[in-house]
mmCIF file of C-alpha atoms and ligand atoms in Angstrom:
data_model
loop_
_atom_site.group_PDB
_atom_site.id
_atom_site.type_symbol
_atom_site.label_atom_id
_atom_site.label_comp_id
_atom_site.label_asym_id
_atom_site.label_seq_id
_atom_site.Cartn_x
_atom_site.Cartn_y
_atom_site.Cartn_z
ATOM 1 C CA MET A 1 -61.160 -37.048 -10.081
ATOM 2 C CA PRO A 2 -61.040 -37.228 -13.888
ATOM 3 C CA VAL A 3 -57.998 -38.990 -15.315
ATOM 4 C CA ALA A 4 -56.783 -35.834 -17.073
ATOM 5 C CA GLU A 5 -56.896 -33.894 -13.821
ATOM 6 C CA MET A 6 -55.100 -36.663 -11.924
ATOM 7 C CA ARG A 7 -52.369 -36.681 -14.502
ATOM 8 C CA GLU A 8 -52.085 -32.942 -14.234
ATOM 9 C CA THR A 9 -51.783 -33.157 -10.437
ATOM 10 C CA ARG A 10 -49.161 -35.892 -10.692
ATOM 11 C CA ARG A 11 -47.262 -33.804 -13.216
ATOM 12 C CA ARG A 12 -47.314 -30.802 -10.866
ATOM 13 C CA ILE A 13 -46.072 -32.876 -7.930
ATOM 14 C CA LEU A 14 -43.289 -34.337 -10.041
ATOM 15 C CA GLN A 15 -42.379 -30.843 -11.247
ATOM 16 C CA GLY A 16 -42.290 -29.609 -7.641
ATOM 17 C CA VAL A 17 -40.026 -32.438 -6.531
ATOM 18 C CA CYS A 18 -37.724 -31.825 -9.484
ATOM 19 C CA SER A 19 -37.366 -28.101 -8.817
ATOM 20 C CA LEU A 20 -36.718 -28.856 -5.162
ATOM 21 C CA CYS A 21 -33.918 -31.214 -6.210
ATOM 22 C CA VAL A 22 -32.483 -28.587 -8.529
ATOM 23 C CA CYS A 23 -32.624 -25.978 -5.746
ATOM 24 C CA VAL A 24 -30.884 -28.222 -3.233
ATOM 25 C CA TYR A 25 -28.238 -29.133 -5.783
ATOM 26 C CA LEU A 26 -27.670 -25.505 -6.783
ATOM 27 C CA GLY A 27 -27.486 -24.490 -3.137
ATOM 28 C CA ALA A 28 -24.808 -27.074 -2.512
ATOM 29 C CA VAL A 29 -22.831 -25.998 -5.568
ATOM 30 C CA ILE A 30 -23.059 -22.315 -4.722
ATOM 31 C CA GLY A 31 -22.150 -22.971 -1.103
ATOM 32 C CA ARG A 32 -19.139 -24.985 -2.101
ATOM 33 C CA SER A 33 -17.859 -22.471 -4.617
ATOM 34 C CA ALA A 34 -18.394 -19.679 -2.096
ATOM 35 C CA ALA A 35 -16.200 -21.591 0.313
ATOM 36 C CA ARG A 36 -13.657 -22.035 -2.436
ATOM 37 C CA VAL A 37 -13.770 -18.309 -3.233
ATOM 38 C CA ALA A 38 -13.156 -17.515 0.414
ATOM 39 C CA GLU A 39 -10.228 -19.865 0.461
ATOM 40 C CA THR A 40 -8.613 -18.492 -2.660
ATOM 41 C CA GLU A 41 -9.619 -14.916 -1.953
ATOM 42 C CA VAL A 42 -6.122 -13.642 -1.507
ATOM 43 C CA GLU A 43 -4.737 -15.435 -4.521
ATOM 44 C CA ARG A 44 -6.232 -13.124 -7.083
ATOM 45 C CA GLU A 45 -5.098 -9.563 -7.517
ATOM 46 C CA PRO A 46 -7.585 -7.341 -5.672
ATOM 47 C CA SER A 47 -9.607 -5.376 -8.181
ATOM 48 C CA TRP A 48 -10.399 -1.690 -8.275
ATOM 49 C CA GLN A 49 -13.747 -2.395 -6.593
ATOM 50 C CA ASP A 50 -12.210 -4.522 -3.835
ATOM 51 C CA ARG A 51 -9.660 -1.928 -2.972
ATOM 52 C CA ALA A 52 -12.089 0.936 -3.097
ATOM 53 C CA PRO A 53 -10.908 4.450 -2.274
ATOM 54 C CA MET A 54 -10.880 4.686 1.488
ATOM 55 C CA SER A 55 -10.181 8.356 1.957
ATOM 56 C CA VAL A 56 -12.832 9.258 -0.539
ATOM 57 C CA ASP A 57 -15.843 7.275 0.487
ATOM 58 C CA TYR A 58 -15.868 6.055 4.058
ATOM 59 C CA GLY A 59 -18.759 3.834 4.953
ATOM 60 C CA GLU A 60 -20.049 4.637 8.445
ATOM 61 C CA GLU A 61 -19.103 1.242 9.674
ATOM 62 C CA THR A 62 -15.614 1.506 8.256
ATOM 63 C CA GLU A 63 -15.026 4.865 9.802
ATOM 64 C CA GLN A 64 -15.902 3.480 13.184
ATOM 65 C CA SER A 65 -13.791 0.372 12.907
ATOM 66 C CA LEU A 66 -10.934 2.426 11.540
ATOM 67 C CA GLU A 67 -11.117 4.727 14.500
ATOM 68 C CA THR A 68 -10.428 1.894 16.855
ATOM 69 C CA GLU A 69 -7.563 0.778 14.657
ATOM 70 C CA THR A 70 -5.994 4.213 14.505
ATOM 71 C CA ARG A 71 -3.782 5.213 17.334
ATOM 72 C CA PRO A 72 -2.912 8.786 18.186
ATOM 73 C CA SER A 73 0.616 9.951 17.747
ATOM 74 C CA PRO A 74 2.213 9.751 21.167
ATOM 75 C CA ARG A 75 5.528 11.296 20.401
ATOM 76 C CA PHE A 76 7.041 10.469 23.725
ATOM 77 C CA ALA A 77 5.001 7.456 24.703
ATOM 78 C CA TYR A 78 8.105 5.339 25.093
ATOM 79 C CA LEU A 79 9.501 7.763 27.630
ATOM 80 C CA VAL A 80 6.233 7.707 29.533
ATOM 81 C CA GLU A 81 6.207 3.944 29.589
ATOM 82 C CA ALA A 82 9.759 3.947 30.861
ATOM 83 C CA GLY A 83 8.549 6.039 33.799
ATOM 84 C CA ALA A 84 10.003 9.257 32.476
ATOM 85 C CA THR A 85 8.335 12.636 32.682
ATOM 86 C CA THR A 86 5.710 13.470 30.058
ATOM 87 C CA THR A 87 7.584 16.578 28.995
ATOM 88 C CA PRO A 88 11.160 15.552 28.264
ATOM 89 C CA PRO A 89 13.836 18.235 28.313
ATOM 90 C CA PRO A 90 14.450 19.758 24.865
ATOM 91 C CA GLU A 91 17.746 17.932 24.354
ATOM 92 C CA LEU A 92 15.854 14.627 24.472
ATOM 93 C CA VAL A 93 13.448 15.665 21.750
ATOM 94 C CA GLU A 94 14.070 13.277 18.943
ATOM 95 C CA LYS A 95 14.489 15.007 15.629
ATOM 96 C CA THR A 96 13.780 12.837 12.630
ATOM 97 C CA GLY A 97 15.006 14.709 9.640
ATOM 98 C CA LEU A 98 14.788 13.042 6.276
ATOM 99 C CA GLU A 99 18.450 12.045 6.545
ATOM 100 C CA ASP A 100 17.265 9.320 8.928
ATOM 101 C CA VAL A 101 14.785 7.900 6.437
ATOM 102 C CA PHE A 102 15.502 5.134 3.952
ATOM 103 C CA ILE A 103 13.226 5.614 0.947
ATOM 104 C CA SER A 104 12.739 2.726 -1.463
ATOM 105 C CA VAL A 105 11.019 3.120 -4.808
ATOM 106 C CA LYS A 106 9.886 -0.105 -6.416
ATOM 107 C CA THR A 107 10.060 -0.092 -10.191
ATOM 108 C CA SER A 108 10.603 -2.366 -13.192
ATOM 109 C CA GLY A 109 12.755 -2.102 -16.319
ATOM 110 C CA GLN A 110 9.803 -1.359 -18.578
ATOM 111 C CA PHE A 111 8.917 1.758 -16.539
ATOM 112 C CA HIS A 112 12.359 3.381 -16.190
ATOM 113 C CA GLU A 113 11.631 5.784 -19.060
ATOM 114 C CA SER A 114 7.969 6.579 -18.580
ATOM 115 C CA ARG A 115 7.499 6.562 -14.834
ATOM 116 C CA LEU A 116 10.827 7.540 -13.305
ATOM 117 C CA LYS A 117 11.430 10.748 -15.259
ATOM 118 C CA PRO A 118 8.689 12.760 -13.480
ATOM 119 C CA LEU A 119 10.030 11.489 -10.130
ATOM 120 C CA LEU A 120 13.656 12.330 -10.901
ATOM 121 C CA ASP A 121 12.623 15.791 -12.141
ATOM 122 C CA THR A 122 10.547 16.608 -9.069
ATOM 123 C CA TRP A 123 10.670 15.097 -5.565
ATOM 124 C CA VAL A 124 13.583 12.655 -5.722
ATOM 125 C CA PRO A 125 16.339 15.337 -5.810
ATOM 126 C CA HIS A 126 15.104 16.522 -2.385
ATOM 127 C CA VAL A 127 15.974 13.127 -0.906
ATOM 128 C CA GLN A 128 18.589 11.899 -3.374
ATOM 129 C CA GLN A 129 21.040 10.617 -0.769
ATOM 130 C CA GLN A 130 18.606 8.287 0.993
ATOM 131 C CA THR A 131 16.453 7.156 -1.921
ATOM 132 C CA TRP A 132 17.076 3.847 -3.700
ATOM 133 C CA PHE A 133 15.367 2.388 -6.741
ATOM 134 C CA PHE A 134 14.633 -1.348 -6.715
ATOM 135 C CA THR A 135 14.296 -2.788 -10.180
ATOM 136 C CA ASP A 136 14.828 -5.954 -12.208
ATOM 137 C CA VAL A 137 17.340 -4.995 -14.928
ATOM 138 C CA ASP A 138 20.718 -3.310 -15.208
ATOM 139 C CA ASP A 139 20.297 0.228 -16.562
ATOM 140 C CA ALA A 140 23.502 2.237 -16.935
ATOM 141 C CA GLU A 141 21.612 5.439 -17.724
ATOM 142 C CA LEU A 142 19.437 5.201 -14.612
ATOM 143 C CA HIS A 143 22.527 4.314 -12.610
ATOM 144 C CA GLN A 144 24.124 7.524 -13.777
ATOM 145 C CA LYS A 145 20.992 9.666 -13.245
ATOM 146 C CA THR A 146 20.560 8.448 -9.674
ATOM 147 C CA ASP A 147 24.206 8.572 -8.691
ATOM 148 C CA GLY A 148 24.296 4.782 -8.440
ATOM 149 C CA HIS A 149 21.204 4.492 -6.270
ATOM 150 C CA VAL A 150 19.738 1.618 -8.282
ATOM 151 C CA ILE A 151 19.584 -1.963 -7.098
ATOM 152 C CA ASN A 152 18.941 -4.763 -9.533
ATOM 153 C CA THR A 153 17.053 -7.210 -7.323
ATOM 154 C CA ASN A 154 17.417 -9.982 -9.918
ATOM 155 C CA CYS A 155 13.721 -10.624 -9.301
ATOM 156 C CA SER A 156 11.385 -11.428 -12.177
ATOM 157 C CA SER A 157 9.992 -8.405 -14.012
ATOM 158 C CA SER A 158 6.438 -9.759 -13.935
ATOM 159 C CA HIS A 159 3.795 -8.136 -11.771
ATOM 160 C CA ARG A 160 3.109 -11.452 -10.123
ATOM 161 C CA ARG A 161 2.872 -11.929 -6.400
ATOM 162 C CA ASP A 162 6.171 -13.783 -6.030
ATOM 163 C CA ALA A 163 8.096 -11.172 -8.034
ATOM 164 C CA LEU A 164 6.653 -8.386 -5.865
ATOM 165 C CA CYS A 165 7.529 -10.239 -2.659
ATOM 166 C CA CYS A 166 11.016 -10.855 -4.032
ATOM 167 C CA LYS A 167 11.603 -7.119 -4.482
ATOM 168 C CA MET A 168 10.159 -6.259 -1.077
ATOM 169 C CA ALA A 169 12.519 -8.797 0.500
ATOM 170 C CA VAL A 170 15.505 -7.003 -1.065
ATOM 171 C CA GLU A 171 14.111 -3.595 -0.038
ATOM 172 C CA TYR A 172 13.823 -4.795 3.547
ATOM 173 C CA ASP A 173 17.335 -6.251 3.670
ATOM 174 C CA THR A 174 18.829 -3.114 2.112
ATOM 175 C CA PHE A 175 17.049 -0.944 4.683
ATOM 176 C CA MET A 176 18.346 -3.104 7.530
ATOM 177 C CA ASP A 177 21.889 -2.719 6.217
ATOM 178 C CA SER A 178 21.468 1.067 5.850
ATOM 179 C CA GLY A 179 21.208 1.705 9.590
ATOM 180 C CA LYS A 180 18.500 4.345 8.975
ATOM 181 C CA LYS A 181 15.712 4.926 11.502
ATOM 182 C CA TRP A 182 12.733 4.643 9.149
ATOM 183 C CA PHE A 183 11.915 2.474 6.153
ATOM 184 C CA CYS A 184 9.496 4.170 3.751
ATOM 185 C CA HIS A 185 8.393 2.282 0.666
ATOM 186 C CA PHE A 186 6.839 3.926 -2.388
ATOM 187 C CA ASP A 187 5.984 2.859 -5.926
ATOM 188 C CA ASP A 188 7.265 4.375 -9.159
ATOM 189 C CA ASP A 189 3.904 6.093 -9.703
ATOM 190 C CA ASN A 190 4.040 8.021 -6.426
ATOM 191 C CA TYR A 191 4.786 11.679 -5.867
ATOM 192 C CA VAL A 192 6.120 12.214 -2.354
ATOM 193 C CA ASN A 193 5.721 15.505 -0.523
ATOM 194 C CA THR A 194 9.010 15.134 1.311
ATOM 195 C CA ALA A 195 8.489 18.042 3.725
ATOM 196 C CA ARG A 196 5.209 16.533 4.929
ATOM 197 C CA LEU A 197 6.762 13.090 5.165
ATOM 198 C CA ALA A 198 9.441 14.507 7.472
ATOM 199 C CA GLU A 199 6.774 16.224 9.521
ATOM 200 C CA LEU A 200 4.760 13.011 9.853
ATOM 201 C CA LEU A 201 7.729 10.940 10.971
ATOM 202 C CA SER A 202 8.859 13.549 13.490
ATOM 203 C CA GLY A 203 5.647 12.727 15.381
ATOM 204 C CA TYR A 204 6.654 9.120 16.060
ATOM 205 C CA SER A 205 9.619 7.499 17.692
ATOM 206 C CA PRO A 206 11.621 5.063 15.548
ATOM 207 C CA GLN A 207 12.441 3.240 18.801
ATOM 208 C CA GLU A 208 8.804 2.221 19.103
ATOM 209 C CA ASP A 209 6.915 -0.141 16.811
ATOM 210 C CA TRP A 210 5.171 1.861 14.100
ATOM 211 C CA TYR A 211 3.501 0.743 10.892
ATOM 212 C CA LEU A 212 2.188 3.828 9.135
ATOM 213 C CA GLY A 213 0.168 3.463 5.946
ATOM 214 C CA LYS A 214 -3.154 3.613 4.193
ATOM 215 C CA ASN A 215 -5.594 0.764 3.896
ATOM 216 C CA SER A 216 -7.454 0.414 0.622
ATOM 217 C CA ILE A 217 -10.075 -2.158 1.524
ATOM 218 C CA ARG A 218 -13.031 -1.337 3.719
ATOM 219 C CA THR A 219 -12.731 -4.203 6.133
ATOM 220 C CA PRO A 220 -9.771 -6.146 7.458
ATOM 221 C CA LEU A 221 -8.587 -8.797 5.044
ATOM 222 C CA GLN A 222 -9.681 -12.304 6.064
ATOM 223 C CA ILE A 223 -7.620 -15.276 5.048
ATOM 224 C CA MET A 224 -7.333 -18.932 5.887
ATOM 225 C CA ASP A 225 -4.036 -19.435 7.622
ATOM 226 C CA ARG A 226 -2.668 -22.508 5.890
ATOM 227 C CA ALA A 227 0.219 -22.619 8.331
ATOM 228 C CA HIS A 228 -2.172 -23.036 11.278
ATOM 229 C CA ASN A 229 -4.926 -25.592 10.556
ATOM 230 C CA GLY A 230 -6.640 -23.221 8.169
ATOM 231 C CA ASP A 231 -7.677 -20.913 11.017
ATOM 232 C CA ARG A 232 -9.297 -17.689 9.882
ATOM 233 C CA VAL A 233 -7.181 -14.663 10.544
ATOM 234 C CA SER A 234 -7.997 -11.071 9.729
ATOM 235 C CA PHE A 235 -5.739 -8.053 9.565
ATOM 236 C CA TRP A 236 -5.296 -4.656 7.938
ATOM 237 C CA PHE A 237 -2.468 -3.829 5.572
ATOM 238 C CA GLY A 238 -1.096 -0.623 4.144
ATOM 239 C CA THR A 239 -1.465 -0.560 0.363
ATOM 240 C CA GLY A 240 1.975 -0.558 -1.236
ATOM 241 C CA GLY A 241 0.799 1.843 -3.920
ATOM 242 C CA ALA A 242 0.083 4.537 -1.327
ATOM 243 C CA GLY A 243 3.431 4.147 0.415
ATOM 244 C CA PHE A 244 4.031 3.024 3.979
ATOM 245 C CA CYS A 245 6.661 3.573 6.656
ATOM 246 C CA ILE A 246 8.024 1.172 9.261
ATOM 247 C CA SER A 247 10.075 2.177 12.279
ATOM 248 C CA ARG A 248 13.456 0.570 12.847
ATOM 249 C CA ALA A 249 12.273 -1.000 16.115
ATOM 250 C CA LEU A 250 9.464 -2.767 14.290
ATOM 251 C CA ALA A 251 11.676 -3.728 11.354
ATOM 252 C CA LEU A 252 14.050 -5.414 13.820
ATOM 253 C CA LYS A 253 11.209 -7.470 15.249
ATOM 254 C CA MET A 254 10.245 -8.490 11.722
ATOM 255 C CA SER A 255 13.654 -9.977 11.137
ATOM 256 C CA PRO A 256 12.753 -13.630 11.943
ATOM 257 C CA PHE A 257 10.005 -13.427 9.304
ATOM 258 C CA ALA A 258 11.564 -11.073 6.781
ATOM 259 C CA SER A 259 15.361 -11.077 6.673
ATOM 260 C CA GLY A 260 17.539 -12.970 4.218
ATOM 261 C CA GLY A 261 14.672 -13.776 1.866
ATOM 262 C CA ARG A 262 12.362 -15.102 4.577
ATOM 263 C CA PHE A 263 9.828 -12.449 3.564
ATOM 264 C CA MET A 264 9.372 -14.332 0.280
ATOM 265 C CA ARG A 265 8.835 -17.590 2.087
ATOM 266 C CA VAL A 266 6.054 -16.104 4.224
ATOM 267 C CA GLY A 267 4.447 -14.679 1.082
ATOM 268 C CA ASP A 268 4.716 -18.068 -0.617
ATOM 269 C CA LYS A 269 3.245 -19.942 2.303
ATOM 270 C CA ILE A 270 0.105 -17.871 2.476
ATOM 271 C CA ARG A 271 0.168 -16.761 -1.179
ATOM 272 C CA LEU A 272 -0.124 -13.055 -0.534
ATOM 273 C CA PRO A 273 1.244 -10.126 -2.522
ATOM 274 C CA ASP A 274 4.019 -8.015 -0.997
ATOM 275 C CA ASP A 275 2.010 -5.342 0.782
ATOM 276 C CA VAL A 276 -0.457 -7.881 2.166
ATOM 277 C CA THR A 277 2.400 -10.087 3.357
ATOM 278 C CA MET A 278 3.779 -7.041 5.166
ATOM 279 C CA GLY A 279 0.413 -6.569 6.895
ATOM 280 C CA TYR A 280 0.268 -10.259 7.787
ATOM 281 C CA ILE A 281 3.724 -10.213 9.392
ATOM 282 C CA ILE A 282 3.200 -6.942 11.257
ATOM 283 C CA GLU A 283 -0.467 -7.093 12.263
ATOM 284 C CA HIS A 284 -1.030 -10.809 12.611
ATOM 285 C CA LEU A 285 2.354 -12.237 13.603
ATOM 286 C CA LEU A 286 3.754 -9.268 15.535
ATOM 287 C CA LYS A 287 0.432 -7.812 16.741
ATOM 288 C CA THR A 288 1.344 -4.248 15.829
ATOM 289 C CA ARG A 289 -1.608 -2.320 14.409
ATOM 290 C CA LEU A 290 -1.530 -0.358 11.193
ATOM 291 C CA THR A 291 -1.754 3.340 11.980
ATOM 292 C CA VAL A 292 -3.860 4.820 9.210
ATOM 293 C CA ILE A 293 -2.355 7.909 7.655
ATOM 294 C CA ASP A 294 -5.011 9.541 5.506
ATOM 295 C CA GLU A 295 -2.494 11.731 3.738
ATOM 296 C CA PHE A 296 -1.076 8.733 1.844
ATOM 297 C CA HIS A 297 -2.835 8.150 -1.496
ATOM 298 C CA SER A 298 -2.639 5.298 -3.995
ATOM 299 C CA HIS A 299 -3.958 5.202 -7.543
ATOM 300 C CA LEU A 300 -6.860 3.113 -6.228
ATOM 301 C CA GLU A 301 -8.318 6.381 -4.964
ATOM 302 C CA GLN A 302 -9.804 9.094 -7.131
ATOM 303 C CA MET A 303 -7.143 11.793 -7.027
ATOM 304 C CA LYS A 304 -9.577 14.532 -8.082
ATOM 305 C CA PHE A 305 -11.434 14.156 -4.780
ATOM 306 C CA ILE A 306 -8.496 15.562 -2.824
ATOM 307 C CA ARG A 307 -9.517 19.193 -2.302
ATOM 308 C CA PRO A 308 -7.184 21.639 -4.103
ATOM 309 C CA THR A 309 -6.783 23.589 -0.853
ATOM 310 C CA GLU A 310 -5.679 20.388 0.909
ATOM 311 C CA LEU A 311 -3.131 19.253 -1.665
ATOM 312 C CA ASP A 312 -0.131 20.739 0.119
ATOM 313 C CA LYS A 313 -0.985 18.792 3.292
ATOM 314 C CA GLN A 314 -0.908 15.378 1.635
ATOM 315 C CA ILE A 315 2.118 13.106 1.774
ATOM 316 C CA SER A 316 1.869 10.840 -1.262
ATOM 317 C CA PHE A 317 -0.032 11.019 -4.537
ATOM 318 C CA SER A 318 -0.416 8.749 -7.520
ATOM 319 C CA TYR A 319 -2.108 8.588 -10.905
ATOM 320 C CA SER A 320 -3.589 6.013 -13.230
ATOM 321 C CA GLN A 321 -5.453 5.678 -16.458
ATOM 322 C CA TYR A 322 -8.781 3.906 -16.963
ATOM 323 C CA ALA A 323 -9.583 3.675 -20.664
ATOM 324 C CA ASP A 324 -9.399 7.311 -21.828
ATOM 325 C CA GLU A 325 -9.781 8.830 -18.423
ATOM 326 C CA MET A 326 -6.773 9.942 -16.408
ATOM 327 C CA ASN A 327 -7.072 9.643 -12.646
ATOM 328 C CA VAL A 328 -4.943 12.615 -11.559
ATOM 329 C CA VAL A 329 -5.034 15.380 -8.983
ATOM 330 C CA ASP A 330 -7.187 18.368 -9.788
ATOM 331 C CA LEU A 331 -4.451 20.899 -10.442
ATOM 332 C CA ASP A 332 -3.855 23.016 -13.514
ATOM 333 C CA ILE A 333 -0.474 24.679 -13.285
ATOM 334 C CA LEU A 334 1.187 23.114 -16.317
ATOM 335 C CA SER A 335 -0.656 21.877 -19.399
ATOM 336 C CA GLU A 336 -1.940 18.332 -19.620
ATOM 337 C CA GLU A 337 0.299 17.704 -22.621
ATOM 338 C CA LYS A 338 3.415 18.720 -20.717
ATOM 339 C CA ASP A 339 2.325 17.154 -17.467
ATOM 340 C CA PRO A 340 -0.032 14.197 -17.925
ATOM 341 C CA THR A 341 0.692 12.805 -14.425
ATOM 342 C CA ARG A 342 0.245 16.256 -12.755
ATOM 343 C CA PHE A 343 3.432 15.606 -10.779
ATOM 344 C CA TYR A 344 5.204 18.671 -12.229
ATOM 345 C CA SER A 345 2.179 20.820 -11.357
ATOM 346 C CA LEU A 346 2.180 19.395 -7.827
ATOM 347 C CA HIS A 347 5.851 20.192 -7.538
ATOM 348 C CA CYS A 348 5.208 23.772 -8.688
ATOM 349 C CA LEU A 349 2.472 24.104 -6.072
ATOM 350 C CA LEU A 350 4.931 23.056 -3.357
ATOM 351 C CA HIS A 351 8.106 24.562 -4.814
ATOM 352 C CA PRO A 352 7.021 27.475 -7.029
ATOM 353 C CA LYS A 353 10.570 28.658 -7.698
ATOM 354 C CA LYS A 354 11.494 25.554 -9.759
ATOM 355 C CA ALA A 355 12.755 26.423 -13.238
ATOM 356 C CA PHE A 356 9.955 24.537 -15.018
ATOM 357 C CA CYS A 357 7.208 26.354 -13.106
ATOM 358 C CA PRO A 358 5.411 29.322 -14.675
ATOM 359 C CA ARG A 359 6.404 32.719 -13.293
HETATM 360 C C1 LIG B 401 22.057 -9.804 -8.719
HETATM 361 O O1 LIG B 401 22.983 -10.579 -9.464
HETATM 362 C C2 LIG B 401 24.268 -9.986 -9.603
HETATM 363 C C3 LIG B 401 25.089 -10.857 -10.524
HETATM 364 O O2 LIG B 401 25.026 -12.183 -10.141
HETATM 365 C C4 LIG B 401 24.901 -9.838 -8.208
HETATM 366 O O3 LIG B 401 26.181 -9.233 -8.326
HETATM 367 C C5 LIG B 401 23.994 -8.980 -7.338
HETATM 368 O O4 LIG B 401 24.520 -8.885 -6.037
HETATM 369 C C6 LIG B 401 22.587 -9.561 -7.308
HETATM 370 N N1 LIG B 401 21.724 -8.609 -6.609
HETATM 371 C C7 LIG B 401 21.087 -8.910 -5.487
HETATM 372 C C8 LIG B 401 20.251 -7.835 -4.887
HETATM 373 O O5 LIG B 401 21.137 -9.987 -4.957
#
């Protein structure tokens, strides 16, 4: 073999060995950072892509797995279990009017002006007596507008995980003190169709364990359980931004993990935001499944994909803005200038006699 050729061969072999080394090294690095990503997965705020719109674009697989997670609405299941007849006499029929529902709206001082006005002008007056706003500042004007139904949680006004858990802890404790049968949480960018909410809740018994909400990720969340040897646990959670409801029976069982600020401690331990912490306590610790209610909608979904003919059947709505584009329901009753969130238009659809609705 000529010297030049031998050198060339040696060079090629050396090159091959080097690239192999680089590959092995890269593989190790990538593997390790993937493990790290998995470990810290829940520490970052889930992005728009992570929490993709469930009701809009079901993957086949998701639909199937959701089906097994969704339970029917056995209105009198608890009577059946207790050996009672399947058709209870009418006087036993449990009526859950909205007076039995504690509604919390999570907000923050910076949004009192912009976000709460459309709520106070539309759906809140329908449930004024049982609705409470949880915020982080004293606001005399809001206090007056809501007839004193504002609670300054003294939590930080940041949108960080611990501040969110802090507010949820106060919401939970306030609900427990209220004696109401249902705890329904919403955000300050939610419109609530109160008639449909009442209808939904009348299908479930508050004496049974119920966690009603809307998931926003396609698969159950997987985390490393730091409290238990880093075991992997997976569970569903109802997105806070879509609203969720918890029966009193379930809320009572949550008490060892949630009352008196313990909710915050659980959130701290596993470093989860408020709605995910709720899912962790209910699904993982208490083994009660999330019942998926498709009529709840968060701003992580595309509002325009809710069919106009189906709008009146939905329970919660939201809105958001991405760059110049508004993510709002497809409804044109009042002008965009007057009604950028579309909440007034929604209210006119459901309550056409309102003074601000066109005749
Ligand atoms: C917030 O702080 C004020 C003043 O110290 C106190 O009166 C109030 O009870 C606190 N609120 C909560 C929810 O703890």
